[in-house]
Amino acid sequence: MDLHGLELRERDARLRLAGATNGSSLCRPQSLSGIGPQSVKYLEGAAAALTEVRRAVRCNAHTVPSNCSVSAVVHSALERWVAQTLLPARSGAKWSEYLAGGIGALRDIHPPGRT
């Protein structure tokens, strides 16, 4: 996947998040209901993970060869997001949904077993 493809996925994730919140703030408790891939926290996590990767790829664009930059950045981000699931401070339901969304989005572009 290249930077443009990553930007398209990020835009799609942000649009799905905006649709799920109906323009409400993510800080409002009533906007955080739902469980699973369509929950606001899940969609927020997906958008956040893709944004994190896009920013890192753009920062590395001048120092890392383009054919490996996205894959390497996604792999590194996925490791960080998975590691967060083991932290006690990230064990609540909202954190679980948020992290699941980020991990899901990253695995969509970097399936397990791929280096």
Short mmCIF file of N, CA and C in Angstrom, two decimals:
data_model
loop_
_atom_site.label_atom_id
_atom_site.label_comp_id
_atom_site.label_asym_id
_atom_site.label_seq_id
_atom_site.Cartn_x
_atom_site.Cartn_y
_atom_site.Cartn_z
N MET A 1 0.85 -1.17 0.00
CA MET A 1 0.00 0.00 0.00
C MET A 1 0.90 1.24 0.00
N ASP A 2 0.49 2.23 -0.74
CA ASP A 2 1.24 3.48 -0.79
C ASP A 2 0.54 4.55 0.06
N LEU A 3 1.15 5.72 0.13
CA LEU A 3 0.62 6.80 0.95
C LEU A 3 -0.79 7.20 0.50
N HIS A 4 -1.04 7.24 -0.79
CA HIS A 4 -2.37 7.62 -1.27
C HIS A 4 -3.43 6.63 -0.81
N GLY A 5 -3.13 5.34 -0.89
CA GLY A 5 -4.07 4.33 -0.42
C GLY A 5 -4.33 4.45 1.07
N LEU A 6 -3.29 4.75 1.81
CA LEU A 6 -3.42 4.96 3.24
C LEU A 6 -4.30 6.17 3.54
N GLU A 7 -4.09 7.25 2.80
CA GLU A 7 -4.91 8.45 2.98
C GLU A 7 -6.38 8.18 2.69
N LEU A 8 -6.66 7.36 1.67
CA LEU A 8 -8.04 7.01 1.35
C LEU A 8 -8.68 6.21 2.47
N ARG A 9 -7.95 5.26 3.05
CA ARG A 9 -8.47 4.48 4.17
C ARG A 9 -8.72 5.36 5.39
N GLU A 10 -7.80 6.28 5.64
CA GLU A 10 -7.98 7.19 6.77
C GLU A 10 -9.22 8.06 6.56
N ARG A 11 -9.38 8.58 5.36
CA ARG A 11 -10.55 9.41 5.07
C ARG A 11 -11.84 8.62 5.26
N ASP A 12 -11.86 7.38 4.80
CA ASP A 12 -13.03 6.53 4.96
C ASP A 12 -13.32 6.28 6.45
N ALA A 13 -12.28 6.03 7.22
CA ALA A 13 -12.47 5.80 8.66
C ALA A 13 -13.03 7.05 9.34
N ARG A 14 -12.53 8.21 8.96
CA ARG A 14 -13.03 9.46 9.54
C ARG A 14 -14.48 9.73 9.13
N LEU A 15 -14.83 9.40 7.91
CA LEU A 15 -16.22 9.57 7.47
C LEU A 15 -17.16 8.64 8.22
N ARG A 16 -16.74 7.40 8.43
CA ARG A 16 -17.57 6.46 9.20
C ARG A 16 -17.72 6.93 10.63
N LEU A 17 -16.65 7.47 11.21
CA LEU A 17 -16.70 7.99 12.57
C LEU A 17 -17.64 9.18 12.64
N ALA A 18 -17.53 10.09 11.70
CA ALA A 18 -18.41 11.26 11.68
C ALA A 18 -19.87 10.84 11.53
N GLY A 19 -20.13 9.85 10.71
CA GLY A 19 -21.49 9.36 10.55
C GLY A 19 -22.03 8.73 11.82
N ALA A 20 -21.18 8.03 12.54
CA ALA A 20 -21.60 7.36 13.78
C ALA A 20 -21.88 8.35 14.91
N THR A 21 -21.20 9.49 14.89
CA THR A 21 -21.39 10.46 15.97
C THR A 21 -22.44 11.51 15.64
N ASN A 22 -22.87 11.58 14.40
CA ASN A 22 -23.82 12.61 13.97
C ASN A 22 -23.36 14.00 14.36
N GLY A 23 -22.08 14.23 14.28
CA GLY A 23 -21.53 15.55 14.60
C GLY A 23 -21.32 15.83 16.07
N SER A 24 -21.63 14.87 16.93
CA SER A 24 -21.45 15.07 18.37
C SER A 24 -19.98 14.96 18.75
N SER A 25 -19.64 15.57 19.86
CA SER A 25 -18.29 15.48 20.40
C SER A 25 -18.02 14.07 20.88
N LEU A 26 -16.79 13.60 20.71
CA LEU A 26 -16.42 12.28 21.20
C LEU A 26 -16.33 12.25 22.73
N CYS A 27 -16.34 13.40 23.35
CA CYS A 27 -16.26 13.49 24.81
C CYS A 27 -17.62 13.31 25.48
N ARG A 28 -18.68 13.36 24.72
CA ARG A 28 -20.03 13.24 25.29
C ARG A 28 -20.37 11.78 25.51
N PRO A 29 -20.69 11.38 26.73
CA PRO A 29 -20.96 9.97 27.03
C PRO A 29 -22.03 9.34 26.14
N GLN A 30 -23.09 10.05 25.80
CA GLN A 30 -24.15 9.44 25.01
C GLN A 30 -23.68 9.10 23.60
N SER A 31 -22.60 9.70 23.15
CA SER A 31 -22.12 9.40 21.80
C SER A 31 -21.21 8.18 21.78
N LEU A 32 -20.98 7.56 22.92
CA LEU A 32 -20.04 6.45 22.99
C LEU A 32 -20.71 5.09 23.10
N SER A 33 -21.99 5.03 22.84
CA SER A 33 -22.69 3.76 22.97
C SER A 33 -22.37 2.84 21.81
N GLY A 34 -22.66 1.59 22.00
CA GLY A 34 -22.45 0.59 20.96
C GLY A 34 -21.25 -0.28 21.23
N ILE A 35 -21.30 -1.46 20.65
CA ILE A 35 -20.21 -2.42 20.79
C ILE A 35 -19.94 -3.01 19.42
N GLY A 36 -18.68 -3.27 19.15
CA GLY A 36 -18.32 -3.92 17.89
C GLY A 36 -17.83 -2.95 16.84
N PRO A 37 -17.66 -3.45 15.61
CA PRO A 37 -17.05 -2.67 14.53
C PRO A 37 -17.77 -1.38 14.15
N GLN A 38 -18.99 -1.19 14.59
CA GLN A 38 -19.69 0.05 14.27
C GLN A 38 -19.80 0.99 15.47
N SER A 39 -19.21 0.62 16.61
CA SER A 39 -19.27 1.50 17.78
C SER A 39 -18.39 2.72 17.54
N VAL A 40 -18.72 3.79 18.19
CA VAL A 40 -17.96 5.03 18.03
C VAL A 40 -16.51 4.84 18.48
N LYS A 41 -16.31 4.16 19.61
CA LYS A 41 -14.94 3.96 20.09
C LYS A 41 -14.13 3.11 19.11
N TYR A 42 -14.74 2.10 18.53
CA TYR A 42 -14.06 1.26 17.55
C TYR A 42 -13.67 2.10 16.33
N LEU A 43 -14.61 2.87 15.84
CA LEU A 43 -14.34 3.72 14.68
C LEU A 43 -13.30 4.79 14.99
N GLU A 44 -13.35 5.33 16.21
CA GLU A 44 -12.36 6.32 16.64
C GLU A 44 -10.96 5.70 16.67
N GLY A 45 -10.86 4.49 17.18
CA GLY A 45 -9.57 3.80 17.21
C GLY A 45 -9.02 3.55 15.81
N ALA A 46 -9.90 3.14 14.90
CA ALA A 46 -9.47 2.91 13.52
C ALA A 46 -8.94 4.20 12.90
N ALA A 47 -9.67 5.28 13.07
CA ALA A 47 -9.24 6.57 12.51
C ALA A 47 -7.93 7.02 13.14
N ALA A 48 -7.79 6.84 14.45
CA ALA A 48 -6.56 7.27 15.14
C ALA A 48 -5.35 6.47 14.68
N ALA A 49 -5.51 5.17 14.53
CA ALA A 49 -4.38 4.33 14.10
C ALA A 49 -3.94 4.69 12.68
N LEU A 50 -4.91 4.88 11.80
CA LEU A 50 -4.57 5.23 10.42
C LEU A 50 -3.94 6.62 10.33
N THR A 51 -4.41 7.54 11.16
CA THR A 51 -3.81 8.88 11.20
C THR A 51 -2.37 8.80 11.70
N GLU A 52 -2.15 8.00 12.74
CA GLU A 52 -0.80 7.82 13.28
C GLU A 52 0.15 7.30 12.20
N VAL A 53 -0.29 6.31 11.45
CA VAL A 53 0.55 5.73 10.41
C VAL A 53 0.79 6.73 9.28
N ARG A 54 -0.26 7.41 8.85
CA ARG A 54 -0.09 8.39 7.78
C ARG A 54 0.91 9.46 8.16
N ARG A 55 0.81 9.97 9.38
CA ARG A 55 1.75 11.01 9.83
C ARG A 55 3.18 10.49 9.85
N ALA A 56 3.36 9.27 10.34
CA ALA A 56 4.71 8.70 10.39
C ALA A 56 5.27 8.47 8.99
N VAL A 57 4.43 8.01 8.07
CA VAL A 57 4.89 7.78 6.70
C VAL A 57 5.30 9.10 6.07
N ARG A 58 4.51 10.14 6.28
CA ARG A 58 4.88 11.45 5.72
C ARG A 58 6.18 11.96 6.30
N CYS A 59 6.39 11.76 7.61
CA CYS A 59 7.64 12.20 8.24
C CYS A 59 8.84 11.42 7.72
N ASN A 60 8.62 10.14 7.40
CA ASN A 60 9.71 9.28 6.93
C ASN A 60 9.90 9.33 5.42
N ALA A 61 9.05 10.02 4.71
CA ALA A 61 9.05 9.98 3.25
C ALA A 61 10.40 10.36 2.64
N HIS A 62 11.14 11.21 3.30
CA HIS A 62 12.41 11.66 2.74
C HIS A 62 13.59 10.82 3.21
N THR A 63 13.36 9.92 4.18
CA THR A 63 14.47 9.14 4.72
C THR A 63 14.34 7.64 4.50
N VAL A 64 13.14 7.17 4.19
CA VAL A 64 12.91 5.73 4.02
C VAL A 64 12.45 5.46 2.60
N PRO A 65 12.99 4.41 1.94
CA PRO A 65 12.53 4.11 0.58
C PRO A 65 11.02 3.91 0.53
N SER A 66 10.37 4.47 -0.47
CA SER A 66 8.91 4.47 -0.54
C SER A 66 8.30 3.07 -0.60
N ASN A 67 9.02 2.10 -1.16
CA ASN A 67 8.44 0.78 -1.30
C ASN A 67 8.34 0.03 0.03
N CYS A 68 9.05 0.47 1.06
CA CYS A 68 8.95 -0.23 2.34
C CYS A 68 8.44 0.66 3.46
N SER A 69 8.30 1.94 3.23
CA SER A 69 7.96 2.84 4.33
C SER A 69 6.59 2.56 4.93
N VAL A 70 5.57 2.38 4.12
CA VAL A 70 4.23 2.16 4.65
C VAL A 70 4.18 0.83 5.40
N SER A 71 4.70 -0.22 4.81
CA SER A 71 4.67 -1.54 5.45
C SER A 71 5.42 -1.53 6.78
N ALA A 72 6.58 -0.93 6.81
CA ALA A 72 7.37 -0.89 8.04
C ALA A 72 6.67 -0.07 9.12
N VAL A 73 6.10 1.06 8.75
CA VAL A 73 5.41 1.90 9.72
C VAL A 73 4.16 1.21 10.24
N VAL A 74 3.41 0.57 9.37
CA VAL A 74 2.20 -0.14 9.80
C VAL A 74 2.58 -1.27 10.75
N HIS A 75 3.60 -2.02 10.42
CA HIS A 75 4.05 -3.12 11.28
C HIS A 75 4.42 -2.61 12.67
N SER A 76 5.17 -1.54 12.72
CA SER A 76 5.57 -0.96 14.00
C SER A 76 4.37 -0.44 14.79
N ALA A 77 3.46 0.23 14.12
CA ALA A 77 2.26 0.75 14.79
C ALA A 77 1.41 -0.40 15.31
N LEU A 78 1.27 -1.44 14.53
CA LEU A 78 0.47 -2.60 14.96
C LEU A 78 1.06 -3.22 16.22
N GLU A 79 2.36 -3.34 16.28
CA GLU A 79 3.00 -3.87 17.49
C GLU A 79 2.69 -2.99 18.70
N ARG A 80 2.73 -1.68 18.53
CA ARG A 80 2.43 -0.76 19.64
C ARG A 80 0.98 -0.87 20.09
N TRP A 81 0.06 -0.92 19.13
CA TRP A 81 -1.37 -1.01 19.46
C TRP A 81 -1.68 -2.33 20.17
N VAL A 82 -1.10 -3.43 19.70
CA VAL A 82 -1.33 -4.72 20.35
C VAL A 82 -0.74 -4.71 21.75
N ALA A 83 0.43 -4.13 21.92
CA ALA A 83 1.07 -4.06 23.25
C ALA A 83 0.20 -3.29 24.24
N GLN A 84 -0.52 -2.28 23.76
CA GLN A 84 -1.38 -1.50 24.66
C GLN A 84 -2.51 -2.32 25.26
N THR A 85 -2.91 -3.40 24.58
CA THR A 85 -4.00 -4.23 25.11
C THR A 85 -3.59 -4.93 26.39
N LEU A 86 -2.30 -5.01 26.66
CA LEU A 86 -1.81 -5.67 27.87
C LEU A 86 -1.66 -4.73 29.06
N LEU A 87 -1.82 -3.44 28.84
CA LEU A 87 -1.67 -2.46 29.91
C LEU A 87 -2.93 -2.41 30.78
N PRO A 88 -2.78 -2.48 32.11
CA PRO A 88 -3.95 -2.42 32.99
C PRO A 88 -4.80 -1.17 32.78
N ALA A 89 -4.17 -0.07 32.47
CA ALA A 89 -4.91 1.19 32.28
C ALA A 89 -5.75 1.18 31.00
N ARG A 90 -5.56 0.17 30.18
CA ARG A 90 -6.30 0.08 28.91
C ARG A 90 -7.28 -1.09 28.91
N SER A 91 -7.76 -1.47 30.10
CA SER A 91 -8.56 -2.69 30.19
C SER A 91 -10.07 -2.47 30.19
N GLY A 92 -10.54 -1.25 30.26
CA GLY A 92 -11.98 -0.99 30.27
C GLY A 92 -12.62 -1.27 28.93
N ALA A 93 -13.94 -1.31 28.93
CA ALA A 93 -14.70 -1.61 27.71
C ALA A 93 -14.43 -0.59 26.60
N LYS A 94 -14.41 0.69 26.96
CA LYS A 94 -14.19 1.73 25.94
C LYS A 94 -12.79 1.62 25.36
N TRP A 95 -11.79 1.37 26.23
CA TRP A 95 -10.43 1.19 25.73
C TRP A 95 -10.35 -0.04 24.84
N SER A 96 -11.01 -1.12 25.24
CA SER A 96 -10.97 -2.35 24.44
C SER A 96 -11.54 -2.12 23.05
N GLU A 97 -12.66 -1.41 22.97
CA GLU A 97 -13.26 -1.09 21.67
C GLU A 97 -12.33 -0.21 20.83
N TYR A 98 -11.76 0.82 21.48
CA TYR A 98 -10.86 1.75 20.80
C TYR A 98 -9.65 1.00 20.22
N LEU A 99 -9.01 0.19 21.06
CA LEU A 99 -7.84 -0.56 20.61
C LEU A 99 -8.19 -1.59 19.55
N ALA A 100 -9.35 -2.23 19.69
CA ALA A 100 -9.78 -3.19 18.67
C ALA A 100 -9.97 -2.51 17.32
N GLY A 101 -10.50 -1.30 17.33
CA GLY A 101 -10.66 -0.56 16.08
C GLY A 101 -9.33 -0.23 15.43
N GLY A 102 -8.39 0.23 16.23
CA GLY A 102 -7.06 0.53 15.69
C GLY A 102 -6.35 -0.70 15.16
N ILE A 103 -6.40 -1.77 15.95
CA ILE A 103 -5.76 -3.02 15.53
C ILE A 103 -6.44 -3.57 14.28
N GLY A 104 -7.75 -3.51 14.23
CA GLY A 104 -8.47 -4.00 13.05
C GLY A 104 -8.10 -3.23 11.79
N ALA A 105 -8.02 -1.92 11.91
CA ALA A 105 -7.66 -1.09 10.74
C ALA A 105 -6.24 -1.38 10.27
N LEU A 106 -5.34 -1.55 11.22
CA LEU A 106 -3.95 -1.84 10.86
C LEU A 106 -3.81 -3.24 10.27
N ARG A 107 -4.54 -4.20 10.81
CA ARG A 107 -4.47 -5.57 10.27
C ARG A 107 -5.11 -5.66 8.88
N ASP A 108 -6.04 -4.78 8.60
CA ASP A 108 -6.63 -4.75 7.25
C ASP A 108 -5.57 -4.43 6.20
N ILE A 109 -4.61 -3.60 6.56
CA ILE A 109 -3.56 -3.24 5.59
C ILE A 109 -2.25 -3.98 5.84
N HIS A 110 -2.16 -4.70 6.95
CA HIS A 110 -0.95 -5.47 7.28
C HIS A 110 -1.39 -6.75 7.98
N PRO A 111 -1.87 -7.74 7.23
CA PRO A 111 -2.40 -8.96 7.84
C PRO A 111 -1.35 -9.69 8.68
N PRO A 112 -1.79 -10.43 9.73
CA PRO A 112 -0.85 -11.20 10.56
C PRO A 112 0.00 -12.14 9.70
N GLY A 113 1.25 -12.28 10.08
CA GLY A 113 2.17 -13.15 9.34
C GLY A 113 2.92 -12.47 8.24
N ARG A 114 2.53 -11.24 7.93
CA ARG A 114 3.19 -10.48 6.88
C ARG A 114 4.25 -9.59 7.51
N THR A 115 5.44 -9.56 6.96
CA THR A 115 6.51 -8.71 7.52
C THR A 115 6.80 -7.55 6.63
#
